[in-house]
Coordinates of C-alpha atoms in Angstrom, one line a residue:
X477 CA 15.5 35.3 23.4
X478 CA 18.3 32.8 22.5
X479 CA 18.1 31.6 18.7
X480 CA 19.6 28.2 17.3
X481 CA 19.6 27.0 13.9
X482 CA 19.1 22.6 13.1
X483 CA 18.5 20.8 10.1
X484 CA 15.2 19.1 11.5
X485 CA 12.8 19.8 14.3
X486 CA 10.8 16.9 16.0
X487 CA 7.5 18.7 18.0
X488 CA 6.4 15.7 19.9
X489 CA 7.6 12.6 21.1
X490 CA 5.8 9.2 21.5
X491 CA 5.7 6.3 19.0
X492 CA 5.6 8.8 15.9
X493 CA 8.4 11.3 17.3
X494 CA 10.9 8.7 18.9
X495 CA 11.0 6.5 15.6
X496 CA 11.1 9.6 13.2
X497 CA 13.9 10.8 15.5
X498 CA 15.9 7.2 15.2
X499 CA 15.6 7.6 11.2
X500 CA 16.5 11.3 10.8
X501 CA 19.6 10.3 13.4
X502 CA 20.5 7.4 11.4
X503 CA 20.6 9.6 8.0
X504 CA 23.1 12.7 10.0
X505 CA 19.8 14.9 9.9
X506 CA 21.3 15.7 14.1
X507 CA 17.3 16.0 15.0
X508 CA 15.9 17.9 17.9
X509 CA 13.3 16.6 20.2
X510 CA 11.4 18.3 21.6
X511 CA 9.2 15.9 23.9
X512 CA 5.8 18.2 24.8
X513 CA 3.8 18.3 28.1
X514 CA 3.5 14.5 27.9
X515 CA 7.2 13.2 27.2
X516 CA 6.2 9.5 25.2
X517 CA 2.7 10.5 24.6
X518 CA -0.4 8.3 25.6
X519 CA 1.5 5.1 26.3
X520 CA 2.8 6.6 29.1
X521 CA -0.6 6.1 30.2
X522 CA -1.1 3.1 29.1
X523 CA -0.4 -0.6 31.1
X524 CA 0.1 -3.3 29.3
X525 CA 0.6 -3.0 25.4
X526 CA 0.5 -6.4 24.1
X527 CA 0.3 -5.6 20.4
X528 CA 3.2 -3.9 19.1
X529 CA 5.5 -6.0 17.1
X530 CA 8.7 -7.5 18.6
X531 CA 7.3 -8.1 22.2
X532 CA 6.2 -11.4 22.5
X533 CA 5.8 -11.2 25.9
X534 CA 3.5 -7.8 25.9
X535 CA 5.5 -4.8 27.2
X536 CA 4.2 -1.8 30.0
X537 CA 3.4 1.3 28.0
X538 CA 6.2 3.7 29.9
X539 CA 8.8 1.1 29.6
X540 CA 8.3 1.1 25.9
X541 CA 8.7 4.4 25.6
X542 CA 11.7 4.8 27.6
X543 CA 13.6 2.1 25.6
X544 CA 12.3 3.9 22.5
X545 CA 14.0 7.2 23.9
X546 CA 17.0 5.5 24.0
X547 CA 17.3 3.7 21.0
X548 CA 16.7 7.5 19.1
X549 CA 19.4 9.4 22.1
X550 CA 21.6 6.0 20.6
X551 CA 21.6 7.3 17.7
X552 CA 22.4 10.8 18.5
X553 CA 18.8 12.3 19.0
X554 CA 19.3 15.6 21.0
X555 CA 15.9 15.5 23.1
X556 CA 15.3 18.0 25.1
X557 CA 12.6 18.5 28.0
X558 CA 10.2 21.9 26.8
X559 CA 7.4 22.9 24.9
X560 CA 6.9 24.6 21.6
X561 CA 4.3 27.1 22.3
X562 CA 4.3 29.0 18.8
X563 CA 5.5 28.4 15.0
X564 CA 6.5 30.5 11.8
X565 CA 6.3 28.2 8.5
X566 CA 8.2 29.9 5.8
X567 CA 7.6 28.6 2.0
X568 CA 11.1 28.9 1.6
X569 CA 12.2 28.2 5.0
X570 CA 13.8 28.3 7.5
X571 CA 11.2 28.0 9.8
X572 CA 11.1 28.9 13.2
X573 CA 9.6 27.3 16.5
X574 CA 9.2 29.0 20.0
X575 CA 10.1 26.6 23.0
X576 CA 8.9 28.2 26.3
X577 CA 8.3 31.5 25.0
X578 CA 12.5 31.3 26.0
X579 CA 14.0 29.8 22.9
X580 CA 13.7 30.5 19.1
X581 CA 14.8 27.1 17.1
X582 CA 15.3 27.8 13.1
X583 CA 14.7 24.3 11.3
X584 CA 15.5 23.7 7.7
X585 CA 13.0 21.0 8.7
X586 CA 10.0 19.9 11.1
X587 CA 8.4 16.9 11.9
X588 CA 5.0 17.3 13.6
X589 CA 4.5 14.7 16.1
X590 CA 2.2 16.4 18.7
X591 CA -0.3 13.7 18.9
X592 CA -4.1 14.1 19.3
X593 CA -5.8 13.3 23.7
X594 CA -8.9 11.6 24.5
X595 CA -11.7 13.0 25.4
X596 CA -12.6 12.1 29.1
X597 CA -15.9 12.8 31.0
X598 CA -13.6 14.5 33.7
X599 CA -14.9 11.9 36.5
X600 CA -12.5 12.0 39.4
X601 CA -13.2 8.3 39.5
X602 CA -12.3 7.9 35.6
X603 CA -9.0 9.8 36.4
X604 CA -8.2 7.5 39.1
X605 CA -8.7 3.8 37.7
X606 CA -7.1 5.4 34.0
X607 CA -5.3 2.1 32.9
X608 CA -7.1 -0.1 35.6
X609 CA -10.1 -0.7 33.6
X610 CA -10.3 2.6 32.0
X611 CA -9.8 3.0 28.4
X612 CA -9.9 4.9 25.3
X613 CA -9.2 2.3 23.1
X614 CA -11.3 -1.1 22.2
X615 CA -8.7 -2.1 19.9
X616 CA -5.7 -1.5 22.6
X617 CA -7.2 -2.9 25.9
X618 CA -10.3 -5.3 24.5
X619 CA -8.0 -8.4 24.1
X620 CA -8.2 -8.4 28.4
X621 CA -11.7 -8.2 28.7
X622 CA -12.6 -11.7 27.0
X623 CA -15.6 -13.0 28.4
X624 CA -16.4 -10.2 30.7
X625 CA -18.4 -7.4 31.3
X626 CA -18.0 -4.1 29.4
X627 CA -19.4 -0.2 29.4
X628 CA -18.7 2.0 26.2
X629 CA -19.7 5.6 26.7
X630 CA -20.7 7.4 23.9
X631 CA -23.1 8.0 20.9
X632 CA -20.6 8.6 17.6
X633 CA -19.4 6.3 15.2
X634 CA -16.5 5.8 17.4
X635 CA -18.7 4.5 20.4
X636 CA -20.7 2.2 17.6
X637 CA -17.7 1.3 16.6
X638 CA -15.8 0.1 20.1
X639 CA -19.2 -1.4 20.9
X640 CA -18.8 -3.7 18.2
X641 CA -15.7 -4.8 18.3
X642 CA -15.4 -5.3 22.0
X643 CA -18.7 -7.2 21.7
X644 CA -16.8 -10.1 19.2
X645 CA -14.6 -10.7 22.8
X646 CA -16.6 -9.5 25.7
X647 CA -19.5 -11.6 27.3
X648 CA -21.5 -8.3 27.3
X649 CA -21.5 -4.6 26.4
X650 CA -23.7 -1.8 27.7
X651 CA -23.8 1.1 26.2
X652 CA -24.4 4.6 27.3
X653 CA -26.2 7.1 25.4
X654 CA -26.9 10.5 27.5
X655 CA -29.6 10.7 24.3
X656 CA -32.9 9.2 23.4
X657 CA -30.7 9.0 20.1
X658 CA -27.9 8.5 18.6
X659 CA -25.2 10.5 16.3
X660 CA -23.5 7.3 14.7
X661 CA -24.6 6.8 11.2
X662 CA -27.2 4.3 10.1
X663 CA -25.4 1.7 9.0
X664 CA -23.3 1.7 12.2
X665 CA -26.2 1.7 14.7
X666 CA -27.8 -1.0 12.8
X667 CA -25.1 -3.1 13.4
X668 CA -24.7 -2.3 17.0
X669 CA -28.4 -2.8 17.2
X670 CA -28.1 -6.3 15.7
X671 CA -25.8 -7.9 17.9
X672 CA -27.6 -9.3 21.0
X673 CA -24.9 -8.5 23.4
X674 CA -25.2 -5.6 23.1
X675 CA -27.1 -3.2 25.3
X676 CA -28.0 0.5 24.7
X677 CA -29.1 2.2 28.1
X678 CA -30.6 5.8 26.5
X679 CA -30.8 8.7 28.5
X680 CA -27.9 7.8 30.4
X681 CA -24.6 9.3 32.3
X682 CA -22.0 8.3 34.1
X683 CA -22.3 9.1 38.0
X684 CA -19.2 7.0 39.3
X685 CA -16.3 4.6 38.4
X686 CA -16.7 2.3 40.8
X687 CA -13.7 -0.2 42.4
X688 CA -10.3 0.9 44.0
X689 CA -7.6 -0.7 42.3
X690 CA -9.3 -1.9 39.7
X691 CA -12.5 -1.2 37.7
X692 CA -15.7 -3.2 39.2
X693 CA -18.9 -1.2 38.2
X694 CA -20.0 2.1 37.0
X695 CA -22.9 3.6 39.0
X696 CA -25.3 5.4 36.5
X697 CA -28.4 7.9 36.3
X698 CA -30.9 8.2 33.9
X699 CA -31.2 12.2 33.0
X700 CA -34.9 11.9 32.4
X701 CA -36.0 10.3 35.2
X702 CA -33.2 10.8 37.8
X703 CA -33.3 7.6 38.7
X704 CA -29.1 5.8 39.6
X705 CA -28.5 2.3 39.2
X706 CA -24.9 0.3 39.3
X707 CA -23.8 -1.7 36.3
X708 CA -21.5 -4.6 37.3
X709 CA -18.7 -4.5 34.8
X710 CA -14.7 -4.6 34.8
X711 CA -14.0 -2.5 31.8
X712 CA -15.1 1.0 31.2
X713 CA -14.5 2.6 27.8
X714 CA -14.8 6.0 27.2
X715 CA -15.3 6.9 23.2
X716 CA -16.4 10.5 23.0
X717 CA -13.8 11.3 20.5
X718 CA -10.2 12.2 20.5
X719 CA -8.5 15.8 20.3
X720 CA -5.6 16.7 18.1
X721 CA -3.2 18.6 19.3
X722 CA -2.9 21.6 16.6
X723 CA -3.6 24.2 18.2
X724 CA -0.3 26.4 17.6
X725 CA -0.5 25.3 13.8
X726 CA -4.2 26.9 12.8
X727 CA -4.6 29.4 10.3
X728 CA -1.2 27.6 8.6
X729 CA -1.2 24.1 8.4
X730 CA -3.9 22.5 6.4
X731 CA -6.5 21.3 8.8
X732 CA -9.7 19.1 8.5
X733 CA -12.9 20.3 10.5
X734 CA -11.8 18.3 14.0
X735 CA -8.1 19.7 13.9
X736 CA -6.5 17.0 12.0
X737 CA -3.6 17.8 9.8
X738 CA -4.0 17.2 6.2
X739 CA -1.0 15.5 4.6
X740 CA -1.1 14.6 0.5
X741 CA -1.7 11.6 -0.1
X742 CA 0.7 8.6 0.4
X743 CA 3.0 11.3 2.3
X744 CA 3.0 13.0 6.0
X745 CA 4.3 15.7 3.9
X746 CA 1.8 18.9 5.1
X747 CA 0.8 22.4 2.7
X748 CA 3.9 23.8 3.4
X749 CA 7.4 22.6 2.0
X750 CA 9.7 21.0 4.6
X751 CA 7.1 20.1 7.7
X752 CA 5.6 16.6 8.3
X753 CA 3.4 15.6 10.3
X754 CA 3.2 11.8 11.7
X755 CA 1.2 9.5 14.0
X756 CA -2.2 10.8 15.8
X757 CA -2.2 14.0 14.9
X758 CA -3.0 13.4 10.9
X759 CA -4.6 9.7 11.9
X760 CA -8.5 9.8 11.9
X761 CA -8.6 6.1 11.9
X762 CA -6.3 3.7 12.9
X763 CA -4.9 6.1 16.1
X764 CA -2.5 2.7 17.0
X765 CA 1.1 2.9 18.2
X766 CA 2.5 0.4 15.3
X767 CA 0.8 2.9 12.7
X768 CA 2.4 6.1 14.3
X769 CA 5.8 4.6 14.0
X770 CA 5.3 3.7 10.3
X771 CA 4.5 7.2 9.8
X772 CA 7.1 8.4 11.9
X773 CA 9.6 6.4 9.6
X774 CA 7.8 8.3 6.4
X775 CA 8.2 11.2 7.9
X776 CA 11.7 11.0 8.8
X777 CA 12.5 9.5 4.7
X778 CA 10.4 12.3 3.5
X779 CA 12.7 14.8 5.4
X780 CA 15.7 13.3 4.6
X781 CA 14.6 13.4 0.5
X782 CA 13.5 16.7 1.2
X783 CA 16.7 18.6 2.6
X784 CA 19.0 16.7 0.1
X785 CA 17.0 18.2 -2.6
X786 CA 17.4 21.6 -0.6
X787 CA 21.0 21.0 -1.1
X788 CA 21.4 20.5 -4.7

């Protein structure tokens, strides 16, 4: 196995990654990328992304994320195609990443930037109209369903949540609860519960995505009574929680109950001396691309400070 030694490691690309890579570039940190199984995260999934500062005119997710690639490869970013599929913190460092069980990369420093997925039903249909009308994320894609019809699956705070706010811009929102209940707290399904667009359909599950090129129902069932009925809608939002991506870091890094990493406070700075972590995968609640990129910039400050004091 080939070994190489750097002075900071970026595990991840997307929003968090590229801009911690264009700050550690600009202050001669010579960062590696390494870009993941999803090179520019979930943008590259993503259509039209209308509020991230400095594009007036909107912007589609993959072109943003190629244009941040090559601002960071402007700077001198060395990002690479490959995977890191194991780690090695060291308190007093180096530590040591495995790309494709091929590669051994010592890093004086890492920035985590591996993200966290969404959660999908795993509807063929959902797969197919992803970005057509199917969404993750109210706060992303709600601005285009002004005045229209909407379905949010789920029974959290998260699908309470999205229901509410999509119901402030959307004529109507039907919610799905496979339940006779739901897990959102209290003071969350009161509110949902309160707002008279709002519907809650209990005891039922998606069947079908219905539309081709664009989302234009969602044929349900109820589970108690078996009975299937089509709701007429052109947005479908799935909100059954996200999943980081920290798999290769348990039983190391910090980690909150979901898989989240724990950075100290006002930091991305992690339990162990020399690795950050930025964007989604330490973000239980904003989870936007303009906040991953502000933490990709702390990140990338944070290592900088870090390896100068390293130095001395």
């Amino acid at each position: 196995m080939s070994r190489e030694r750097v002075k900071t490691l970026i595990i991840g690309s997307g929003p968090a990654g590229y801009t911690a890579a264009i700050y550690a570039s600009r202050a001669n940190l010579s960062p590696v990328l390494y870009q993941g199984p999803q090179p520019g995260g979930q943008l590259t999934i993503t259509n039209d992304v209308e509020n991230f500062p400095g594009y007036p005119k909107g912007i589609m997710g993959p072109q943003m994320m190629m244009e941040l690639q090559e601002q960071a490869e402007r700077f001198g970013t060395d990002i690479r195609t490959g995977f890191v599929t194991g780690v090695q913190f060291n308190e007093e460092g180096p530590h040591v990443a495995t790309v494709n069980e091929e590669t051994e990369i010592e890093a004086d420093s890492i920035i985590i930037s591996t993200g966290a997925s969404a959660k999908w039903l795993g509807l063929e249909s959902e797969t197919r109209l992803n970005g057509m009308g199917v969404s993750a994320c109210a706060v992303c894609d709600g601005f285009f369903y002004r005045g229209q019809d909407v379905v949010v699956v789920g029974a959290g705070d998260s699908a309470a949540e999205e229901a509410h706010y999509l119901s402030n811009l959307a004529a109507n929102v039907h919610l799905l609860v496979r339940r006779d209940e739901m897990r959102a707290s209290k003071i969350m399904q009161e509110r949902v519960m309160k707002k008279e667009n709002i519907t809650i359909h209990w005891n039922t599950e998606t069947k079908e995505v219905l539309g081709k090129d664009a989302v234009e129902g969602v044929r349900v069932f109820n589970n108690k009574t078996n009975e299937e009925s089509t709701i007429d809608v052109t947005g479908f939002f799935v909100a059954i929680g996200h999943k980081p991506n920290t798999d290769i870091f348990k039983g190391q890094l910090d980690m909150d109950d979901a898989g989240y990493l724990i950075t100290k406070p006002d930091s991305t700075q992690t339990n162990i001396k020399g690795v950050f972590a930025a964007g989604d995968v330490q973000d239980t609640i904003y989870r936007q691309a303009v906040t991953a990129a502000g933490t990709g910039c702390m990140a990338a400050l944070e290592a900088e400070r870090y390896l100068v004091e390293l130095e001395d």
